[in-house]
Amino acid sequence: MIITQQKDINEIYEMIKDYKKILIAGCDGCCQPPRSINEATVLGQLLELKFKTKGKNLTWRSITVLRQCDDKIAASTIRPFLDDHETILSLACGLGVVMLNKVADKILTYPAQNSQFGGAQNNGENSFIQYCETCGNCMLGMTGGVCPIAGCAKHLSNGPCGGTVNGLCEVGGYKNPCAWIEIYKRLKRFNRLDMFTLYRPARDYRPATSPAYIVINKPYTNEEKITEENK
Amino acid sequence: MASSNVMVIGGGISGIEASLTLADQGYRVLLVEQTSSLGGRMAQLDKTFPTLDCSICILAPKMVESSRHPNIELLAYSEVQQVTGIAGNFKVKVLKKAKYVNWDVCTGCGACSEKCPMKKIPSEFEEGMGNRQAIYIPFPQAVPRKAVIDVEKCLYLTKNACKLCEKECEAGAINWDDKDEVIEYDVASIIVATGFDQLDPSLIDRYHYGEYPNVVNAMQYERLLSASGPTGGELLRPSDKKHARAIAFISCVGSRNEDLCAYCSKFCCMYQTKEGVVTREHAPDTTVTIFFNDIRVIGKNQEEFIERAKEEYGLKYYRGIPGDIRENPDNQNLFVKHANLDTGEVEISEFDLVVLANAVTPRKNARELAQILDIETNGVGFFKTKDSTEDLSSTREGIYVSGSCQSPDDIANSVAKAGGAAALAATHAIPLSDEETRIDLPPLKPISPLDEPRIGVFICRCGINIAGYMDVPELVEYSKTLPHVVYSMENKYSCSQLTQDIIKEKIEELDLNRIVVAACTPRTHEILFQKTIREAGLNEYLFTFVSIRELDSWVHMRDNKRATDKAKDLIRMGIARVQYQRPELKIKGAVVPEALVIGGGITGMSAAIEIATKGFKVHLVEKKDELGGQLNLIYKINFDRIDSKQFLEGKLNEFLSHKSITTYLNSEVVDVKGSIGDFKIKVKNKEKKLDLNVGVIIVATGAHEHEPEGWYHYGEEGLNDKVMTQLELSKNLRENKLKDGETLVFIHCVGSRQPEGGKGVTYCSLICCSESIRHALYVKEKYPNSNIYVLYRDIRVGGDEEQYYWAARENINYLRFNDYPEVIVKNGRLSVTVSDILTQVDLTIDADRVVLSTPLIPNETKSLGELIKCARDQKGFFLEAHVKLRPVDFATDGIYLAGTCHGPKGIADSISQARAAAAHALIPLMSGEVENEPIVSIVNPALCIACQECERVCNFGAIGVNFDNDILVSESNPLLCKGCGDCAAACPAGAIIMSHFADEQLYPMIAEAVRGDYVDERPRIVAFLCNWCSYAGADTCGVSRFQYPTNIRPIRVMCTGRIPKRFILRAFLEGADGVFIGGCHIGDCHYIEGNYDMLQRYHELRDVLEKVGINPERYRLEWISASEGKRFSQVVTEFVEKVKELGPRSDKGDRIINIKEAA
């Protein structure tokens, strides 16, 4: 899930201060902490108060979208409201903001949030941790399920380095665990230390080149269909 | 064949409570009351101690409930004449006295009384301070509210003249041919709860009661204080109707007096303190002086109440009963001659009014009734029981006694005894069959949310309590102008039977589908009106209660105009809310027919026996390896010296004879899940874990004697047999270890009644004084040459224990101290130094043994409290649902408490409570079904995003994503849901609806709260108050008449956790100048930690408010408890002042912030 943090209310105000009618769109997708309709309502209320301090009236409406990053869902949810609003404020991650700008291309969509990272949720601690950096070349199969790219400060493919003391990493002042020690522990527990001693060649970062673009289930073109039929 | 009928004689609080318990269990109750209304003594009282609840306010709903309970037949204005037969098959002849009014047609309108020429008959209810007519209804809240004619005073019945009432009665209810009637009933058992009378103080001539008009008795004073009393709650003294400014209270008028009443009346000290505190609240410039012998407290939290009375309310206490009262002939003031122990002088002080705490006596006709019932009375005339461990069984099988007819008792004890008596009486009767108990309610009117609301508004005058401080007719006119209001009227007393009938009639006549009542407080009266509208075919939840008394008239007594304006707002808010309310149906669940009792002391065993007697399976869990608890340590019980071992053996035999009881020794409850009707329990002992499934839980974990480490060398080496506690002395006595000729010094209150933060506990342990007297007498008897000194602060014994105290004083030296004595050890000898107050000299006593009276300390309750989610007080005792009226219930349904885990108490009281707890636990067991209020959260699975926020905030495990389902969405368990609404506030997706406190119902209230167009009502503040603490605190504030500015518009929610940020922002957007949130103190949340969730939201929002132009000072979160009425008024006053200072909130934002920005 994408971990987000709401922007400062003044920053949001500065972005949208010239509009009079705004649509505030929450997202029920993976955005965490959850930014659904009630969060959108609270943001609307705050903005209305803010506008009033500048002697302006703001008309707003809060809605929520099942997943803003899906063009079909986003488009169908937003469509009925487009004519009545001058702009959209999105409470999704950056993907949602981009997607709303695409599907509602007559008006601008502004971000109300900063997207932080792709993270996992620890319910017990109410915390979110970045376990994956979406590097495009997964090596978790060799590291017992602990990612050295997201977990190691130096993104080392072969570790640990000399900067670990008592299982803690020198970066950040020996507070965070060394990912490679964790990897060692995991592999040892499953009796797969053979993988620990494997030499891992330098990583190929090309799959993670921005902008990343993947096509899945690409429909057949007419020419391809004819070729297939003729086989 | 045994009957289903149980007769209850006496319609006071004890009789009412016994009747309701039996009726709820499914027996038919015949409730016989000699006057024409229920209520008894409690109805006459102004307030109850120590919480200062308005007495009639908490009693009235019970009176109404018993009059309308389908299983209770009320025989008012009736007397028992004859009882024959045996337990299970009594035949009782009841005399129904001629009333000369046909009650079937009497509406209780009171027109007859107004026209009756006989206007000067002293009213019994007003204790002669006010008058009644010959045809009369005894008091405004009377139930049933019907008139009767006094046959001895009526002009027509005595002199064959008049008949004015007949002309006046439009209903044609007067029936001159009415005759006395005797009806015979078959009953299985009888509960006697006839209450008490009070001694005529004129028997003590030195106080000149009856001669000096300004000497009144305590009950008369209650009436003077009462807002519905003869002076309308003004403290006007009888002689000249002037405000009394200096008032003296005299204790022990006739009590503790060998010639008059050779016993302690027990509760006078407490009610005097209460009357003193209420007096000071009425008029802070009044001085209150109390003359007393010993201040005796008889229950939980009462010691603290007395301390508060001294410190906070400035009541003056003088030890020593005045010898003489003389009237000042000039102004009829009173000169009271009394000792001042501080100076050692005799002083004469002048007072405007003297109040005598006259002794509690048996009813005047107690002896005749005893003869009719063939039961015995004890030496002082109260009904006798078997022995001192038994408060309930009379000397005849099948007849039980409850309340003050057995021994003077306060309300809480009377209620507990009533429950216990009900449990015992039920053993002779068979419950009514389902067929017989079916209630035929009219079918519910189908109401769709699309139907146009048709609202009926009923505005209560509450005598003058409301009408005296605001313009009620204007409110009626105003409410008629509001949308959807079809009908609006005012009532003298909305809680009266008359108004209930009118409401039903109007629902029928005008096809009303929503009802709003503006009256006292929903906390006491909501259910009454809900029942009424249900009887008219309207769903209970189509009703809104608007509090215009506690939240308005009583707190804005000096500003009628603004109070009226505020009431308009409150009523408009109520009307806005009620439109969106929907019919809700009660949630029902089955009850597992088994009970769990935690604790195997005498209390737990007694409770288990009562439940097992009714045929239900009982699991009793005891931590130790034996049953009997503290009884194992005691030698002789009470003054009749029952051998503890033998007594315990008898109980054990009875206990073990019940095959349906399973005992688990050395075991502990380690997990409790579920709710009333279906608790899943895990019990653990050394070997194994065991799962139980029960319907109800009784907690009887008990208490133990405090070991006073650090006091008087206790526990030091070599001194073990020299410095000991009372229980250790008891052990020594059993083992005959004392020698004759020794000097023993008893020191009382070692570790009890200590100041806050002192060495010990703050409370009085209640039972130590009689334990000490008992031991002293026993030692003196067994070892006649011993010297005993008892060093005490106050001697607190109740009832006829007083006589043993006198006996003890004959041969034992009693010395009272203010400063704790010192004990020095020299060469293995003990030497005790004490400063005696009476002789004002320091005495040194060489002692062989020092015996310390130490308090009872509750056994560990924290972990169990967390498991069963029940509250404890700061001292570690479990907290009952209501101090007076629900002493054996927890606030959580299905869990009950009894014995010393509730507070210090003796064996008889513990057993009574155990039986009462059993009786209450038997209600769901016997009906086999429980109902939950439909105030629960409902999840809309289509909107749920499975984020689990609801699960995070729910403290009852009632809601959360169900991982057993294929589709992962949240589910709510309606039987577990307590209705706090925290989840509905936390849900980001708006998927959770809190029924009856839904957004759609609360938003309109927020909007209306700031919409009133009364110009000078600025600042306008929206207040969200949690039902249990702050709303209750606002009620307490109202009941205590603490005044505060009119600016706040309260909105009641069940918990502060229910309040999301959007409510607060909405209030500001609607134009509120301030938002106030009141919740329970951290740690006191009724929903455990709902207030923490509010606290978090509060901080999050506070941080951002400034940025949107709102000074955070306009937004306040306060913790105010139910008892902190005073604080509520202070906090609100202070907040209003603060917001006033900031000025009305303009859209431009607060000035302070603008300055900041400019800088």
Tab-separated table of N, CA and C in Angstrom, chain A residues 8-10 27-29 32 34-39 41-55 57 60 64 66 121 123 126, chain B residues 943 945 947-949 952 984-991 999 1003 1061-1063 1065-1066 1068-1069 1101 1104-1105 1107-1110 1145 1147-1149 1157:
chain	number	residue	atom	x	y	z
A	8	ASP	N	0.170	20.255	4.611
A	8	ASP	CA	-0.254	21.317	5.502
A	8	ASP	C	-1.441	22.048	4.873
A	9	ILE	N	-2.384	22.425	5.710
A	9	ILE	CA	-3.613	23.031	5.197
A	9	ILE	C	-3.314	24.317	4.425
A	10	ASN	N	-2.308	25.057	4.862
A	10	ASN	CA	-1.962	26.300	4.158
A	10	ASN	C	-1.420	26.021	2.763
A	27	CYS	N	-9.889	8.236	-1.331
A	27	CYS	CA	-9.564	7.018	-2.068
A	27	CYS	C	-9.709	5.824	-1.135
A	28	ASP	N	-10.490	4.833	-1.554
A	28	ASP	CA	-10.682	3.630	-0.735
A	28	ASP	C	-9.674	2.546	-1.086
A	29	GLY	N	-8.719	2.881	-1.925
A	29	GLY	CA	-7.765	1.862	-2.360
A	29	GLY	C	-6.734	1.579	-1.289
A	32	GLN	N	-2.805	4.633	2.646
A	32	GLN	CA	-2.788	4.477	4.104
A	32	GLN	C	-2.107	5.667	4.749
A	34	PRO	N	-6.061	5.294	5.955
A	34	PRO	CA	-7.208	5.337	5.054
A	34	PRO	C	-7.722	6.755	4.855
A	35	ARG	N	-7.911	7.135	3.589
A	35	ARG	CA	-8.408	8.482	3.285
A	35	ARG	C	-9.709	8.342	2.538
A	36	SER	N	-10.736	8.012	3.276
A	36	SER	CA	-12.013	7.788	2.627
A	36	SER	C	-12.883	9.033	2.775
A	37	ILE	N	-14.173	8.859	2.652
A	37	ILE	CA	-15.046	10.022	2.515
A	37	ILE	C	-15.032	10.940	3.745
A	38	ASN	N	-14.904	10.343	4.936
A	38	ASN	CA	-14.941	11.194	6.123
A	38	ASN	C	-13.704	12.084	6.225
A	39	GLU	N	-12.566	11.568	5.740
A	39	GLU	CA	-11.355	12.392	5.732
A	39	GLU	C	-11.541	13.536	4.739
A	41	THR	N	-14.338	14.886	3.950
A	41	THR	CA	-15.271	15.843	4.539
A	41	THR	C	-14.552	16.778	5.501
A	42	VAL	N	-13.705	16.202	6.339
A	42	VAL	CA	-12.982	17.028	7.314
A	42	VAL	C	-12.095	18.037	6.579
A	43	LEU	N	-11.455	17.594	5.493
A	43	LEU	CA	-10.602	18.513	4.727
A	43	LEU	C	-11.450	19.640	4.139
A	44	GLY	N	-12.608	19.264	3.633
A	44	GLY	CA	-13.522	20.266	3.078
A	44	GLY	C	-13.927	21.292	4.112
A	45	GLN	N	-14.251	20.800	5.312
A	45	GLN	CA	-14.664	21.711	6.381
A	45	GLN	C	-13.530	22.669	6.742
A	46	LEU	N	-12.336	22.114	6.833
A	46	LEU	CA	-11.186	22.953	7.181
A	46	LEU	C	-10.942	24.012	6.108
A	47	LEU	N	-11.054	23.585	4.848
A	47	LEU	CA	-10.798	24.537	3.759
A	47	LEU	C	-11.859	25.628	3.741
A	48	GLU	N	-13.106	25.234	4.026
A	48	GLU	CA	-14.181	26.218	4.022
A	48	GLU	C	-13.886	27.293	5.072
A	49	LEU	N	-13.435	26.833	6.241
A	49	LEU	CA	-13.087	27.781	7.303
A	49	LEU	C	-11.919	28.666	6.861
A	50	LYS	N	-10.957	28.038	6.214
A	50	LYS	CA	-9.777	28.774	5.759
A	50	LYS	C	-10.171	29.831	4.739
A	51	PHE	N	-11.010	29.446	3.789
A	51	PHE	CA	-11.455	30.396	2.764
A	51	PHE	C	-12.158	31.578	3.412
A	52	LYS	N	-12.973	31.275	4.431
A	52	LYS	CA	-13.712	32.352	5.084
A	52	LYS	C	-12.777	33.378	5.713
A	53	THR	N	-11.645	32.888	6.213
A	53	THR	CA	-10.736	33.854	6.826
A	53	THR	C	-10.215	34.839	5.797
A	54	LYS	N	-10.277	34.460	4.513
A	54	LYS	CA	-9.823	35.375	3.470
A	54	LYS	C	-11.019	36.070	2.817
A	55	GLY	N	-12.143	35.954	3.462
A	55	GLY	CA	-13.333	36.622	2.949
A	55	GLY	C	-13.898	35.964	1.706
A	57	ASN	N	-15.905	32.543	-0.169
A	57	ASN	CA	-16.762	31.394	0.067
A	57	ASN	C	-16.298	30.226	-0.766
A	60	TRP	N	-17.905	23.091	-1.690
A	60	TRP	CA	-17.152	21.845	-1.873
A	60	TRP	C	-18.065	20.657	-1.698
A	64	THR	N	-15.790	9.673	-2.453
A	64	THR	CA	-14.658	8.759	-2.364
A	64	THR	C	-14.666	7.836	-3.576
A	66	LEU	N	-13.297	4.164	-5.270
A	66	LEU	CA	-12.863	2.815	-4.868
A	66	LEU	C	-11.343	2.672	-5.018
A	121	GLN	N	1.769	-2.545	6.587
A	121	GLN	CA	1.118	-2.091	7.806
A	121	GLN	C	1.382	-3.065	8.954
A	123	ASN	N	-0.247	-3.728	12.236
A	123	ASN	CA	-1.429	-3.304	12.975
A	123	ASN	C	-1.170	-3.087	14.448
A	126	ASN	N	0.510	0.219	14.820
A	126	ASN	CA	-0.032	1.308	14.019
A	126	ASN	C	1.075	1.983	13.200
B	943	LEU	N	-19.825	-0.200	2.044
B	943	LEU	CA	-18.924	0.940	2.187
B	943	LEU	C	-17.636	0.578	2.917
B	945	ILE	N	-14.155	-0.594	4.003
B	945	ILE	CA	-12.929	-0.826	3.241
B	945	ILE	C	-11.958	-1.734	4.014
B	947	CYS	N	-10.419	-1.493	6.735
B	947	CYS	CA	-9.192	-0.868	7.220
B	947	CYS	C	-8.927	-1.217	8.685
B	948	GLN	N	-9.911	-1.731	9.373
B	948	GLN	CA	-9.797	-2.191	10.762
B	948	GLN	C	-9.654	-1.072	11.793
B	949	GLU	N	-9.971	0.148	11.381
B	949	GLU	CA	-9.937	1.243	12.354
B	949	GLU	C	-10.948	0.999	13.480
B	952	ARG	N	-9.693	-1.270	16.007
B	952	ARG	CA	-8.668	-0.656	16.824
B	952	ARG	C	-9.289	0.140	17.980
B	984	ALA	N	-17.997	4.489	14.943
B	984	ALA	CA	-18.656	5.311	13.926
B	984	ALA	C	-17.867	6.600	13.706
B	985	ALA	N	-17.207	7.080	14.768
B	985	ALA	CA	-16.402	8.290	14.629
B	985	ALA	C	-15.078	7.979	13.944
B	986	ALA	N	-14.556	6.789	14.194
B	986	ALA	CA	-13.236	6.445	13.663
B	986	ALA	C	-13.297	5.982	12.223
B	987	CYS	N	-14.437	5.462	11.789
B	987	CYS	CA	-14.533	4.876	10.447
B	987	CYS	C	-14.272	5.944	9.389
B	988	PRO	N	-13.234	5.756	8.549
B	988	PRO	CA	-12.957	6.772	7.542
B	988	PRO	C	-13.942	6.700	6.378
B	989	ALA	N	-14.582	5.556	6.240
B	989	ALA	CA	-15.395	5.343	5.049
B	989	ALA	C	-16.860	5.661	5.283
B	990	GLY	N	-17.211	6.054	6.487
B	990	GLY	CA	-18.620	6.330	6.771
B	990	GLY	C	-19.466	5.083	6.654
B	991	ALA	N	-18.839	3.929	6.933
B	991	ALA	CA	-19.562	2.673	6.754
B	991	ALA	C	-20.318	2.273	8.013
B	999	ASP	N	-25.057	10.139	12.536
B	999	ASP	CA	-24.701	11.457	12.011
B	999	ASP	C	-25.942	12.230	11.588
B	1003	TYR	N	-26.157	15.831	13.316
B	1003	TYR	CA	-25.878	17.034	12.523
B	1003	TYR	C	-26.977	18.103	12.668
B	1061	LYS	N	-14.037	14.534	14.198
B	1061	LYS	CA	-13.624	15.908	13.906
B	1061	LYS	C	-14.693	16.645	13.122
B	1062	ARG	N	-15.406	15.898	12.272
B	1062	ARG	CA	-16.362	16.586	11.402
B	1062	ARG	C	-17.495	17.239	12.190
B	1063	PHE	N	-17.822	16.692	13.372
B	1063	PHE	CA	-18.861	17.331	14.199
B	1063	PHE	C	-18.374	18.689	14.700
B	1065	LEU	N	-15.934	20.586	13.507
B	1065	LEU	CA	-15.767	21.560	12.426
B	1065	LEU	C	-17.133	22.063	11.958
B	1066	ARG	N	-18.121	21.146	11.948
B	1066	ARG	CA	-19.450	21.549	11.530
B	1066	ARG	C	-19.992	22.630	12.472
B	1068	PHE	N	-18.306	24.800	14.184
B	1068	PHE	CA	-17.662	26.085	13.881
B	1068	PHE	C	-18.209	26.675	12.582
B	1069	LEU	N	-18.398	25.797	11.578
B	1069	LEU	CA	-18.908	26.278	10.300
B	1069	LEU	C	-20.312	26.852	10.439
B	1101	LEU	N	-6.831	17.913	15.841
B	1101	LEU	CA	-7.606	19.026	15.313
B	1101	LEU	C	-7.103	20.353	15.860
B	1104	VAL	N	-4.477	22.058	13.931
B	1104	VAL	CA	-4.770	22.632	12.625
B	1104	VAL	C	-5.736	23.804	12.716
B	1105	LEU	N	-6.477	23.917	13.813
B	1105	LEU	CA	-7.509	24.952	13.912
B	1105	LEU	C	-6.951	26.351	13.696
B	1107	LYS	N	-4.628	27.340	11.964
B	1107	LYS	CA	-4.319	27.635	10.571
B	1107	LYS	C	-5.555	28.002	9.768
B	1108	VAL	N	-6.728	27.628	10.273
B	1108	VAL	CA	-7.936	27.986	9.529
B	1108	VAL	C	-8.693	29.101	10.249
B	1109	GLY	N	-7.949	29.847	11.071
B	1109	GLY	CA	-8.530	31.069	11.617
B	1109	GLY	C	-9.328	30.894	12.893
B	1110	ILE	N	-9.135	29.786	13.574
B	1110	ILE	CA	-9.857	29.613	14.830
B	1110	ILE	C	-8.857	29.536	15.958
B	1145	ARG	N	-16.909	35.009	17.113
B	1145	ARG	CA	-15.999	34.534	16.075
B	1145	ARG	C	-16.440	35.089	14.733
B	1147	ASP	N	-15.903	35.356	10.505
B	1147	ASP	CA	-15.397	34.509	9.434
B	1147	ASP	C	-13.960	34.860	9.082
B	1148	LYS	N	-13.623	36.114	9.365
B	1148	LYS	CA	-12.272	36.558	9.026
B	1148	LYS	C	-11.205	35.863	9.870
B	1149	GLY	N	-11.636	35.201	10.876
B	1149	GLY	CA	-10.665	34.547	11.752
B	1149	GLY	C	-10.427	35.385	12.983
B	1157	GLU	N	-0.081	36.648	12.200
B	1157	GLU	CA	0.248	36.568	10.780
B	1157	GLU	C	0.935	37.853	10.316
